[in-house]
Coordinates of C-alpha atoms in Angstrom, one line a residue:
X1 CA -34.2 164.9 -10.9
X2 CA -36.5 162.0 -11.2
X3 CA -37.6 161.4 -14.7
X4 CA -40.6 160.0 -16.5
X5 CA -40.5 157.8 -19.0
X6 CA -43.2 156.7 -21.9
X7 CA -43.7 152.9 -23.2
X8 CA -41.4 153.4 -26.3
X9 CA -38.4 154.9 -24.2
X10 CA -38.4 152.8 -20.9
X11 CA -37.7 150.0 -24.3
X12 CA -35.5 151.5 -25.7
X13 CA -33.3 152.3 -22.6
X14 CA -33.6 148.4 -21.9
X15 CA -32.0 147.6 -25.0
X16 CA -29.2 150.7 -23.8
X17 CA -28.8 149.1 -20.8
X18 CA -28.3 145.7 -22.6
X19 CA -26.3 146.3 -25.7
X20 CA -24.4 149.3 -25.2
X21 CA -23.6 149.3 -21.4
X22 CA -23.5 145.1 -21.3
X23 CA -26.0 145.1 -18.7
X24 CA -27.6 141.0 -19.0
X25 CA -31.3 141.5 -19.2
X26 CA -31.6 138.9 -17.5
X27 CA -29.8 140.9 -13.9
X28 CA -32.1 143.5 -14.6
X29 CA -35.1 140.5 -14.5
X30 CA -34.0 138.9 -11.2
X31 CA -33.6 142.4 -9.6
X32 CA -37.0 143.3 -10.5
X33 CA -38.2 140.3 -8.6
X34 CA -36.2 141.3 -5.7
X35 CA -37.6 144.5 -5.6
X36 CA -41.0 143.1 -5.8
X37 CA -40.4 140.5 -3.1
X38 CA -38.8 143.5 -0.7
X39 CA -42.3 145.1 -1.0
X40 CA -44.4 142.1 -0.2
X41 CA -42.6 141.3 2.9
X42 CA -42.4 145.3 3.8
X43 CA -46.6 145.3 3.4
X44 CA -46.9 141.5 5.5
X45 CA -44.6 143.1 8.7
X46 CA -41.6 142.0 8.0
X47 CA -42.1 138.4 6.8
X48 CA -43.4 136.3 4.1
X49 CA -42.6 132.9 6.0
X50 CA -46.0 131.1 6.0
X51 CA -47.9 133.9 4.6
X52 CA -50.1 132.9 1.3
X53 CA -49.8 134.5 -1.6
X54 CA -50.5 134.1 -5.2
X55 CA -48.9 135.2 -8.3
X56 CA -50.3 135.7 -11.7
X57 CA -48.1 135.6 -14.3
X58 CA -48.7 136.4 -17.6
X59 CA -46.3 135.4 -20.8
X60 CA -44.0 138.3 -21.2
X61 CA -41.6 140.2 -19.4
X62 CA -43.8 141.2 -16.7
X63 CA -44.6 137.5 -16.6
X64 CA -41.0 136.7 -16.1
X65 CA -40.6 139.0 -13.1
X66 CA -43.8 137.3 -11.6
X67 CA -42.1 134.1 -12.4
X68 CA -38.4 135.5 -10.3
X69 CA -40.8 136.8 -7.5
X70 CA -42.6 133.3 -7.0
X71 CA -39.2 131.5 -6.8
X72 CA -38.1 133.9 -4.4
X73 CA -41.2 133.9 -1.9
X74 CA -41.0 130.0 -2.1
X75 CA -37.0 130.2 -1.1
X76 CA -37.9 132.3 2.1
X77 CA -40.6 130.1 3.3
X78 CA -44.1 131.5 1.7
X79 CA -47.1 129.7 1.1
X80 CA -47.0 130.5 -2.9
X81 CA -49.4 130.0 -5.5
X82 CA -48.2 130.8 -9.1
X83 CA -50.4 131.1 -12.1
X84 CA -49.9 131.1 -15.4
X85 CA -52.0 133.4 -17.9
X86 CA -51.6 132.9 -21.2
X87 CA -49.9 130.0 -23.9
X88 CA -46.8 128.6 -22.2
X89 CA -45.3 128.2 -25.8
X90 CA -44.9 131.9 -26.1
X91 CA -42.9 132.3 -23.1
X92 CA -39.3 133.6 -24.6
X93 CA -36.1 134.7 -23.7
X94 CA -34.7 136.3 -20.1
X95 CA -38.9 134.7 -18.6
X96 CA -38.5 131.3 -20.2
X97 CA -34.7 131.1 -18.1
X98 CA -37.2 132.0 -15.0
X99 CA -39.7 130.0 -16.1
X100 CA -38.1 127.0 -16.5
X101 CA -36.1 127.5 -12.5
X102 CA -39.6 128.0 -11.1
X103 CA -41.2 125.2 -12.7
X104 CA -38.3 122.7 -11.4
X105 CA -39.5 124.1 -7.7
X106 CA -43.0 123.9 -8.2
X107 CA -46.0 123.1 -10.5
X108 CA -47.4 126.4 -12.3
X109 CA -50.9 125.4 -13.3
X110 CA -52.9 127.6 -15.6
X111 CA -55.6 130.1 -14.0
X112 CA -58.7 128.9 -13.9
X113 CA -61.8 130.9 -12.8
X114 CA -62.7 128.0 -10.5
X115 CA -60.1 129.2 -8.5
X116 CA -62.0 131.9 -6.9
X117 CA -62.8 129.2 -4.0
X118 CA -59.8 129.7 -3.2
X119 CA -59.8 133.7 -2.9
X120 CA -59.9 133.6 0.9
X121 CA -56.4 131.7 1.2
X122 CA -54.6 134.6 0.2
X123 CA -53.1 137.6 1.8
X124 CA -51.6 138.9 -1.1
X125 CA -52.0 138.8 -4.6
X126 CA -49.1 139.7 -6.9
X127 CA -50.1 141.1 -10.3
X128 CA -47.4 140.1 -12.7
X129 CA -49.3 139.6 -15.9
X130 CA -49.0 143.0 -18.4
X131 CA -46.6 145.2 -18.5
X132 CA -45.4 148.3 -20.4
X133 CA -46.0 146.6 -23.8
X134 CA -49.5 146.8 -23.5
X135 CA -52.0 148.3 -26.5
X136 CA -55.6 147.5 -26.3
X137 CA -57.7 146.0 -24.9
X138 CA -56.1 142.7 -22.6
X139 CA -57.0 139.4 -24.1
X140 CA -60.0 137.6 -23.1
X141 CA -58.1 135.4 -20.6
X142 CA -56.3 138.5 -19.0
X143 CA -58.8 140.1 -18.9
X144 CA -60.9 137.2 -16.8
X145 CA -57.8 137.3 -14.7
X146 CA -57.9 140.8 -14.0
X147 CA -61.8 140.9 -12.9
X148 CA -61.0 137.8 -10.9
X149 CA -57.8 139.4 -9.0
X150 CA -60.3 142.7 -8.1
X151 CA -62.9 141.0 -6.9
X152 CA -60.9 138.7 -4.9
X153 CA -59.5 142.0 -3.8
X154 CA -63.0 143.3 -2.9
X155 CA -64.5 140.1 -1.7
X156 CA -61.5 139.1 0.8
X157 CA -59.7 142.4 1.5
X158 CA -56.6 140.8 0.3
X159 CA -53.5 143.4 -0.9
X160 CA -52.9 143.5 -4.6
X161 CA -49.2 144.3 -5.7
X162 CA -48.6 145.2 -9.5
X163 CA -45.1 144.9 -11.2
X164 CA -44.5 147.6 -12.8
X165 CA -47.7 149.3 -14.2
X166 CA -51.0 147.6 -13.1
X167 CA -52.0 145.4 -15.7
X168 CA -54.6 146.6 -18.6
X169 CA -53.2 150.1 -18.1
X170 CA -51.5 151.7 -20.8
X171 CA -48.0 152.8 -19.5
X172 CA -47.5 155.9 -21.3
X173 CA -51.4 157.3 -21.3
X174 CA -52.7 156.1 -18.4
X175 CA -55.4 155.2 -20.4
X176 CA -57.4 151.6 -19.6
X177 CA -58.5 150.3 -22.9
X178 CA -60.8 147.4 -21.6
X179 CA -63.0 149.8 -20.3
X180 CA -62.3 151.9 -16.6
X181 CA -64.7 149.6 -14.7
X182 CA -63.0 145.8 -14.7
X183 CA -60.2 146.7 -17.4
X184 CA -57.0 146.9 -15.4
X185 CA -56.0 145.7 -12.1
X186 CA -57.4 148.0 -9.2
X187 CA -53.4 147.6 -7.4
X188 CA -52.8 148.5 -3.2
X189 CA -49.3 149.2 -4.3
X190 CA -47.7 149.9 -7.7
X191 CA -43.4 148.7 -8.2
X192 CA -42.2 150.0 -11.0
X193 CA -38.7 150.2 -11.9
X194 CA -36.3 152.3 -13.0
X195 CA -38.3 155.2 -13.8
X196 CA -41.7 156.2 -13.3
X197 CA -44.4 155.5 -16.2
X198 CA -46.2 158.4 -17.5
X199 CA -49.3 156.5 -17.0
X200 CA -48.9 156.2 -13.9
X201 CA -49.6 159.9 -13.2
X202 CA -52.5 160.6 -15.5
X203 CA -56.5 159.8 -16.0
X204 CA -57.9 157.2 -15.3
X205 CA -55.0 155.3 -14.6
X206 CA -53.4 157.3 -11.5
X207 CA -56.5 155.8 -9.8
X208 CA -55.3 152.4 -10.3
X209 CA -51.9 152.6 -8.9
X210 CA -52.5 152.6 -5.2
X211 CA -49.1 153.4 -3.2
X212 CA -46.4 153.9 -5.9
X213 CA -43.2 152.1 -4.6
X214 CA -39.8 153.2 -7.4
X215 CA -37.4 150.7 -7.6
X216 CA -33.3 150.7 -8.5
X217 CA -33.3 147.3 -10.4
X218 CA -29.4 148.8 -11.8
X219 CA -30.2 150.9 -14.9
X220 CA -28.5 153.7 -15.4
X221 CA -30.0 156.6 -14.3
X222 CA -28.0 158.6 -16.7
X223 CA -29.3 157.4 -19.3
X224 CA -32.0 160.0 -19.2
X225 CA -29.9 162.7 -18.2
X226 CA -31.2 164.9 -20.7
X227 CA -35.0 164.3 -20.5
X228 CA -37.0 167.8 -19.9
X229 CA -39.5 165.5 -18.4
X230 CA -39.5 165.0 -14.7
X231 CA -41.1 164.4 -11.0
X232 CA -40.5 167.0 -8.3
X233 CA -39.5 166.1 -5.1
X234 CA -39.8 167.4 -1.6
X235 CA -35.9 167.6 -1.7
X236 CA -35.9 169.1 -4.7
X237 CA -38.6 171.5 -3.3
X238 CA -36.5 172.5 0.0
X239 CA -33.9 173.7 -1.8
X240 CA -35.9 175.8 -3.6
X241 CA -36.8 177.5 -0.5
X242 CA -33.9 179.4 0.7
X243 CA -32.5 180.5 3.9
X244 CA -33.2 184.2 4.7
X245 CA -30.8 186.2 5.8
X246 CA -30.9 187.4 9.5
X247 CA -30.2 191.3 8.6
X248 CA -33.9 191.4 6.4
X249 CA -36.7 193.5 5.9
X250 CA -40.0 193.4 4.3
X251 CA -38.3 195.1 1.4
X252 CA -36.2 192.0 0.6
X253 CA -38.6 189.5 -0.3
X254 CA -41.6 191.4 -2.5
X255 CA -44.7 193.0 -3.1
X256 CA -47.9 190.7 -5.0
X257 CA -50.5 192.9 -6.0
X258 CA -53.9 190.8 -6.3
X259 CA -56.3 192.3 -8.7
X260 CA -59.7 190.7 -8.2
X261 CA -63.0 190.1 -6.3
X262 CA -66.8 191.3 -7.4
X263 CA -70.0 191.4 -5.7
X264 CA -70.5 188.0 -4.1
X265 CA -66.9 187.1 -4.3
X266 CA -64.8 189.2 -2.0
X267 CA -63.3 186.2 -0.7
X268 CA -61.3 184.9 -3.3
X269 CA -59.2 187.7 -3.3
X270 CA -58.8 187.9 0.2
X271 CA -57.9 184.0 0.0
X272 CA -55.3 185.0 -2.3
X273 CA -53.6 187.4 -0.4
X274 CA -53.6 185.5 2.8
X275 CA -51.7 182.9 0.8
X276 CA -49.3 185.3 -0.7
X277 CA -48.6 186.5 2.4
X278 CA -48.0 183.1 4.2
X279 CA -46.0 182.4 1.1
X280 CA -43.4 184.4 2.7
X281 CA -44.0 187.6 0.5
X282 CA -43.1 190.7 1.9
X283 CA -46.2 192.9 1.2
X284 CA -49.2 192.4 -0.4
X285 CA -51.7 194.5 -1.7
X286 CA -55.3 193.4 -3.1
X287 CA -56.9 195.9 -5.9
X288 CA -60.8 195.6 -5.9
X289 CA -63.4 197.3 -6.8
X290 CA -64.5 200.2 -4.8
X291 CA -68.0 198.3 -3.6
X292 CA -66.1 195.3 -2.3
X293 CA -62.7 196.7 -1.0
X294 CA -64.0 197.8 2.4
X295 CA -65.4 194.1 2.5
X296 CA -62.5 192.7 1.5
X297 CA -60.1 194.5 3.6
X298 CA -62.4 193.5 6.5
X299 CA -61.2 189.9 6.5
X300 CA -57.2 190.8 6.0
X301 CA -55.2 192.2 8.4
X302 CA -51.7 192.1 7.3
X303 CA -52.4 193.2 3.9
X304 CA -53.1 196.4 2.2
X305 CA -56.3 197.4 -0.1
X306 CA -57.2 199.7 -2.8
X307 CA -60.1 200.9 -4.0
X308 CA -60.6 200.8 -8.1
X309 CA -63.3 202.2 -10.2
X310 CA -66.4 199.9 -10.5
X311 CA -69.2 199.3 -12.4
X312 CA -72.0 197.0 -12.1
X313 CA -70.6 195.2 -9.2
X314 CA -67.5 194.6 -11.1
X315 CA -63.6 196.4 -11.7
X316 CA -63.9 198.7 -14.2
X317 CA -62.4 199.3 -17.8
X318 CA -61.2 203.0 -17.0
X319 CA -59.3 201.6 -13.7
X320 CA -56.4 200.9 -15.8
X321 CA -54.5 204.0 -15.1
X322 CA -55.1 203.3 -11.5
X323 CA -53.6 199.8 -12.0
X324 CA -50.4 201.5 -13.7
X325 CA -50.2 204.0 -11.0
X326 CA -50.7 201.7 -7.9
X327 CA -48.6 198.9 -9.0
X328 CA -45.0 200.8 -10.3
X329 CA -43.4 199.0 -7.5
X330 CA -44.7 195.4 -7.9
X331 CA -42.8 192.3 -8.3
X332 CA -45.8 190.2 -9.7
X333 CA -49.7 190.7 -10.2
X334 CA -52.1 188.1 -9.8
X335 CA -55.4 188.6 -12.0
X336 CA -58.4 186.8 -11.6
X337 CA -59.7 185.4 -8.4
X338 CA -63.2 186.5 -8.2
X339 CA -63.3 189.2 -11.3
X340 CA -66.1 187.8 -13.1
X341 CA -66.4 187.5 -17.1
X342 CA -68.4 190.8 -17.9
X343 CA -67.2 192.7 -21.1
X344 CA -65.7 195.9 -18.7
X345 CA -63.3 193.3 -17.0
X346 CA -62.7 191.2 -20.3
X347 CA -61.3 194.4 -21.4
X348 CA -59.3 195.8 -18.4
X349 CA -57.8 192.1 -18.6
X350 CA -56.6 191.9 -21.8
X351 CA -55.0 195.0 -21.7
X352 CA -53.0 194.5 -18.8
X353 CA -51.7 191.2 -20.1
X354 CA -50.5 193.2 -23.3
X355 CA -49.5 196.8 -22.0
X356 CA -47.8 196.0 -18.0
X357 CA -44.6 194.6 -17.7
X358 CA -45.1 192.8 -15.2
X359 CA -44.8 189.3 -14.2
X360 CA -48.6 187.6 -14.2
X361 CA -49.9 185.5 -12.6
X362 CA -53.5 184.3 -14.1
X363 CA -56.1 182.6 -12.8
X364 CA -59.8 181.5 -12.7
X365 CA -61.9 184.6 -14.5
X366 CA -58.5 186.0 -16.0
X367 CA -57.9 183.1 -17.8
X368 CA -61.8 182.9 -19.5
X369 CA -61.0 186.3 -20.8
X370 CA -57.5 185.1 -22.3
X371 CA -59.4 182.5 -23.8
X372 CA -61.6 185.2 -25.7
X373 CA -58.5 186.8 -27.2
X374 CA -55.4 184.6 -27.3
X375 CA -53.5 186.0 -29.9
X376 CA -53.0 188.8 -26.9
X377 CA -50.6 186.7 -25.2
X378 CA -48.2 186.8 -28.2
X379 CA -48.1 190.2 -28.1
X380 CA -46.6 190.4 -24.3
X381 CA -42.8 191.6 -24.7
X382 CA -41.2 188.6 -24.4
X383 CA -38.5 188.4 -21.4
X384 CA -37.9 185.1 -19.7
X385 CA -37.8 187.7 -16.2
X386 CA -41.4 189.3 -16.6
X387 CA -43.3 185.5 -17.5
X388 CA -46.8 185.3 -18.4
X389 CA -47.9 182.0 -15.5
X390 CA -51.6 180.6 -16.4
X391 CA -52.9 178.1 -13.7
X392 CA -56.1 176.4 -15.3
X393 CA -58.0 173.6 -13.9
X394 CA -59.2 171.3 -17.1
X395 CA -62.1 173.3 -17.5
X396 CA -60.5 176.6 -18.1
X397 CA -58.1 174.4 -20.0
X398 CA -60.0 173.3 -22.2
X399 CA -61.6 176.9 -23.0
X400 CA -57.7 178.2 -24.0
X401 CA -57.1 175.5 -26.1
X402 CA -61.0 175.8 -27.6
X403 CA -61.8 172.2 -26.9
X404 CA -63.2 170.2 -24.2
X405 CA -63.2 169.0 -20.7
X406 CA -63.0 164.9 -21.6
X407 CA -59.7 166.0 -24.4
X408 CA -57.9 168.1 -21.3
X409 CA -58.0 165.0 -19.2
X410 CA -57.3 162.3 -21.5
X411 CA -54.3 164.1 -22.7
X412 CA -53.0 165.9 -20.2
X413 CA -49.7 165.6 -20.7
X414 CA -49.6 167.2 -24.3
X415 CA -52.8 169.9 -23.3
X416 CA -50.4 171.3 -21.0
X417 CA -47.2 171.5 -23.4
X418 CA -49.8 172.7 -26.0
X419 CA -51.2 175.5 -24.0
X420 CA -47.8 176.4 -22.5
X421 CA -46.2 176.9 -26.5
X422 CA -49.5 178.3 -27.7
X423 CA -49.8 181.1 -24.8
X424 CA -45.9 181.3 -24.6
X425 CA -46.4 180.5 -20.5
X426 CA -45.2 178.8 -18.3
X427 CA -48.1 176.6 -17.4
X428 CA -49.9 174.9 -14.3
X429 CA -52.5 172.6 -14.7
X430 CA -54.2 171.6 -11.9
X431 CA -55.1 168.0 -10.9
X432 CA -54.8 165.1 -8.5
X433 CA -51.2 165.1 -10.3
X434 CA -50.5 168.7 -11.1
X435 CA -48.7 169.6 -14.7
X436 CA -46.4 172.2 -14.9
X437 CA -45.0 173.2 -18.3
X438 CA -42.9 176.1 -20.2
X439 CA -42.7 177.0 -23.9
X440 CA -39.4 175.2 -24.2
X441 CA -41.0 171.4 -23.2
X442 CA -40.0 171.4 -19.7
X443 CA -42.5 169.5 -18.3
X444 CA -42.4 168.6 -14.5
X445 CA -45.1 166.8 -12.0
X446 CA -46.4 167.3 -8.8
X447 CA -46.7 164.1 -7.2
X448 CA -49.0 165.4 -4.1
X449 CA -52.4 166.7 -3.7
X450 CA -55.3 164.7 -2.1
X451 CA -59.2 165.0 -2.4
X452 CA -59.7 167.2 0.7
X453 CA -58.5 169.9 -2.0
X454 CA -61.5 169.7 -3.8
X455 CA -63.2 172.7 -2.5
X456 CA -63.9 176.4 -3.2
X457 CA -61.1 178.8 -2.7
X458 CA -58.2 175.9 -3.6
X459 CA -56.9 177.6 -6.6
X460 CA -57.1 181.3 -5.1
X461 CA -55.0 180.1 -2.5
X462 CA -52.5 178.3 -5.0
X463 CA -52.7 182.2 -7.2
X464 CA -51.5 183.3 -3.7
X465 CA -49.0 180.7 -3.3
X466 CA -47.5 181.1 -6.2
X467 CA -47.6 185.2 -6.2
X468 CA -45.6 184.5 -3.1
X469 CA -43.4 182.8 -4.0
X470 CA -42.3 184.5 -7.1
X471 CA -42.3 188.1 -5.2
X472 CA -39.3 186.8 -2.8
X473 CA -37.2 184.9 -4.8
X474 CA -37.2 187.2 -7.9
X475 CA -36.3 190.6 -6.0

């Protein structure tokens, strides 16, 4: 299990590593570098010999790995240009050792924005100048260093390579204090070491991170070994996914009822149970009202339909009993994809959430009526085998936790612990890094998900997905 680590711990595991398990700080310094270095050479084909490349450097720690990275590209034959950012006098500790090697092999001249004439010389740019002990705003000359390195980046198409976090970024909020536009390096490819920075995975800073590269500079990894906090991985994700038996049936591996869809939006549903299905559930069945089920059952094949009372174009209050009745067999319901908000399917919602015991699954118009009445969720029996999952995207996100949009996104990582002990759910919300949280402060990422996601029907298909895979793994 990979975890993530704020500001404040990756210190305080530094000083673990230092005075408790005798690591030298300094080892930990040089292997940084090395990890850096392995990266440039990786991105240039294989070699750095004759390449040019410069390396900013700023003060502190990060500074110092810039300085061990310089030394090392000049040892295997690179073209280097170091620079210094900052007041040499405050250069302390494990960076002054590096420092002061570097400087014997070569002049380190301060940056000076007259440089950019020489923008075009270089095919790489290392970023070494803030690190993980960022807060605020960078100093006026970081921050001229950090418009120069983007726009020599822009200008020149040159590859920019941050150590550690990019610089101006805050490490545990992804957060980017001198403002989003010229505040913190715009990096190709992010090396950060150890463990992964929160920052690095939430607004705006995921945006600034380019390819994310996680380096073994010799920590202990189990120094974290109880941290509820982590990344998923694929591995981690194929063993999830077991091997089926050979002697199976449909029987074995669930039935997701889907209880959506409206006039206008038959399709979400019918996304939904497509998904589901796919998902490797045994049967599924969609629930919808009686003027869209013919509709809806038009575009499935493998799945089953039912008609439920309707009223205005929408599933009606007085189909609960028929809800009771038709799902007595179901391993998990999914409510919401394409219900609407109007006060008959409010209702019918909230009562299901408090009177079935069944796993849920909510989503889209399921959660806006949850939000209208959350004290309902409290009232679910609670059985850690028949969970309440929400799966909100900020917006919805922001209406469960009766705030707004710009809050969700800025602090995502507590909006989803919050809505998670609030609602008593285990909770998914959605993102370019998806959140996924439980009552008890589990908290895990998705590292995937691209832009091609943004589009209608993604999170019916994930309600799917998810009903899916909870129907054969919990039978």
């Amino acid at each position: 299990m990979l975890q993530v680590v704020t500001a404040d711990e990756i210190r305080e595991l530094d000083r673990r590593a230092n005075e408790d398990y005798g690591m030298p700080s300094a080892t930990l310094m040089e292997n940084a570098g090395w990890a850096v270095y392995k990266v440039i050479r990786r991105v240039l084909g294989g070699s750095v010999r004759g390449k040019k490349i410069a390396v900013f450097c700023g003060t502190g720690n990060n500074g110092g790995d810039g300085f061990v990275v310089a030394r090392l590209l000049k040892i295997q034959g690179a073209n280097v240009f170091p620079f210094l950012v900052g007041d040499p006098t405050k250069i302390k500790g494990d960076a002054k050792v590096y420092y002061d090697l570097l400087t014997k092999m070569m002049p380190l001249p301060a940056f000076q924005e007259e440089n950019h004439g020489e923008s075009g010389l270089f095919q790489v740019i290392v970023d070494a100048l803030l690190g993980t002990g960022i807060s605020g705003a960078p100093r006026p000359e970081y921050a001229e260093a950090i418009r120069w390195i983007n726009l020599c980046a822009a200008e020149k198409n040159c590859k920019i390579i941050s150590v550690d976090i990019p610089s101006g970024m805050d490490a545990t909020t992804g957060e980017v204090p001198g403002g989003k536009s010229e505040g913190a390096v715009r990096a190709d490819h992010t090396v950060t070491f150890a463990f992964p920075k929160w920052g690095l995975y939430l607004p705006p800073g995921d945006e600034y991170v380019g390819e994310l590269h996680l380096a073994d500079i010799g920590m202990d990894w189990n120094l974290l070994s109880t941290s509820p906090k982590a990344v998923l991985s694929e591995a981690q994700t194929f063993d999830f996914l077991q091997k089926r038996r050979q002697e199976s049936n449909k029987g074995d591996y669930g039935h997701v009822y889907i209880i959506g869809g409206s006039a206008g939006m038959s399709g979400a549903p019918a996304m939904a149970a497509r998904a589901a299905q796919r998902s490797g559930a045994g049967l599924v069945t969609v629930l919808a009202p009686a003027c869209v089920q013919l509709l809806i059952g038009a575009k499935l094949d493998e799945q089953m339909t039912i008609a439920l009372p309707d009223e205005d174009g929408a599933v009606s209050e007085a189909s609960f009993d028929k809800i009771v009745e038709a799902t007595q067999r179901a391993t998990v319901l999914c409510l919401g994809p394409g219900m609407t908000t109007k006060p008959g399917v409010v209702a019918l919602v909230q009562r299901i959430i408090v009177e079935i015991d069944k796993p849920l699954i909510l989503d889209a118009d399921a959660l806006n009526a949850l939000a209208q009445n959350p004290e309902i969720a409290l009232r679910r029996k609670e059985n850690p085998l028949v969970p309440l999952i929400l799966t909100p995207h900020p917006g919805e996100a922001a209406r469960l936790l009766g705030t707004d949009t710009v809050t969700i996104q800025s602090n995502r990582r507590q909006s989803v612990l919050q809505l998670a002990q609030k609602y008593r759910a285990i909770v998914v919300l959605k993102g370019r890094f998806t959140l996924i949280a439980d009552p008890e402060g589990n908290l895990r990422i998705n590292p995937t998900g691209n832009p091609g996601m943004a589009t209608g029907g993604s999170g019916d298909t994930l309600t799917g997905i998810l009903g899916g895979l909870f129907a054969q793994y919990e039978v």
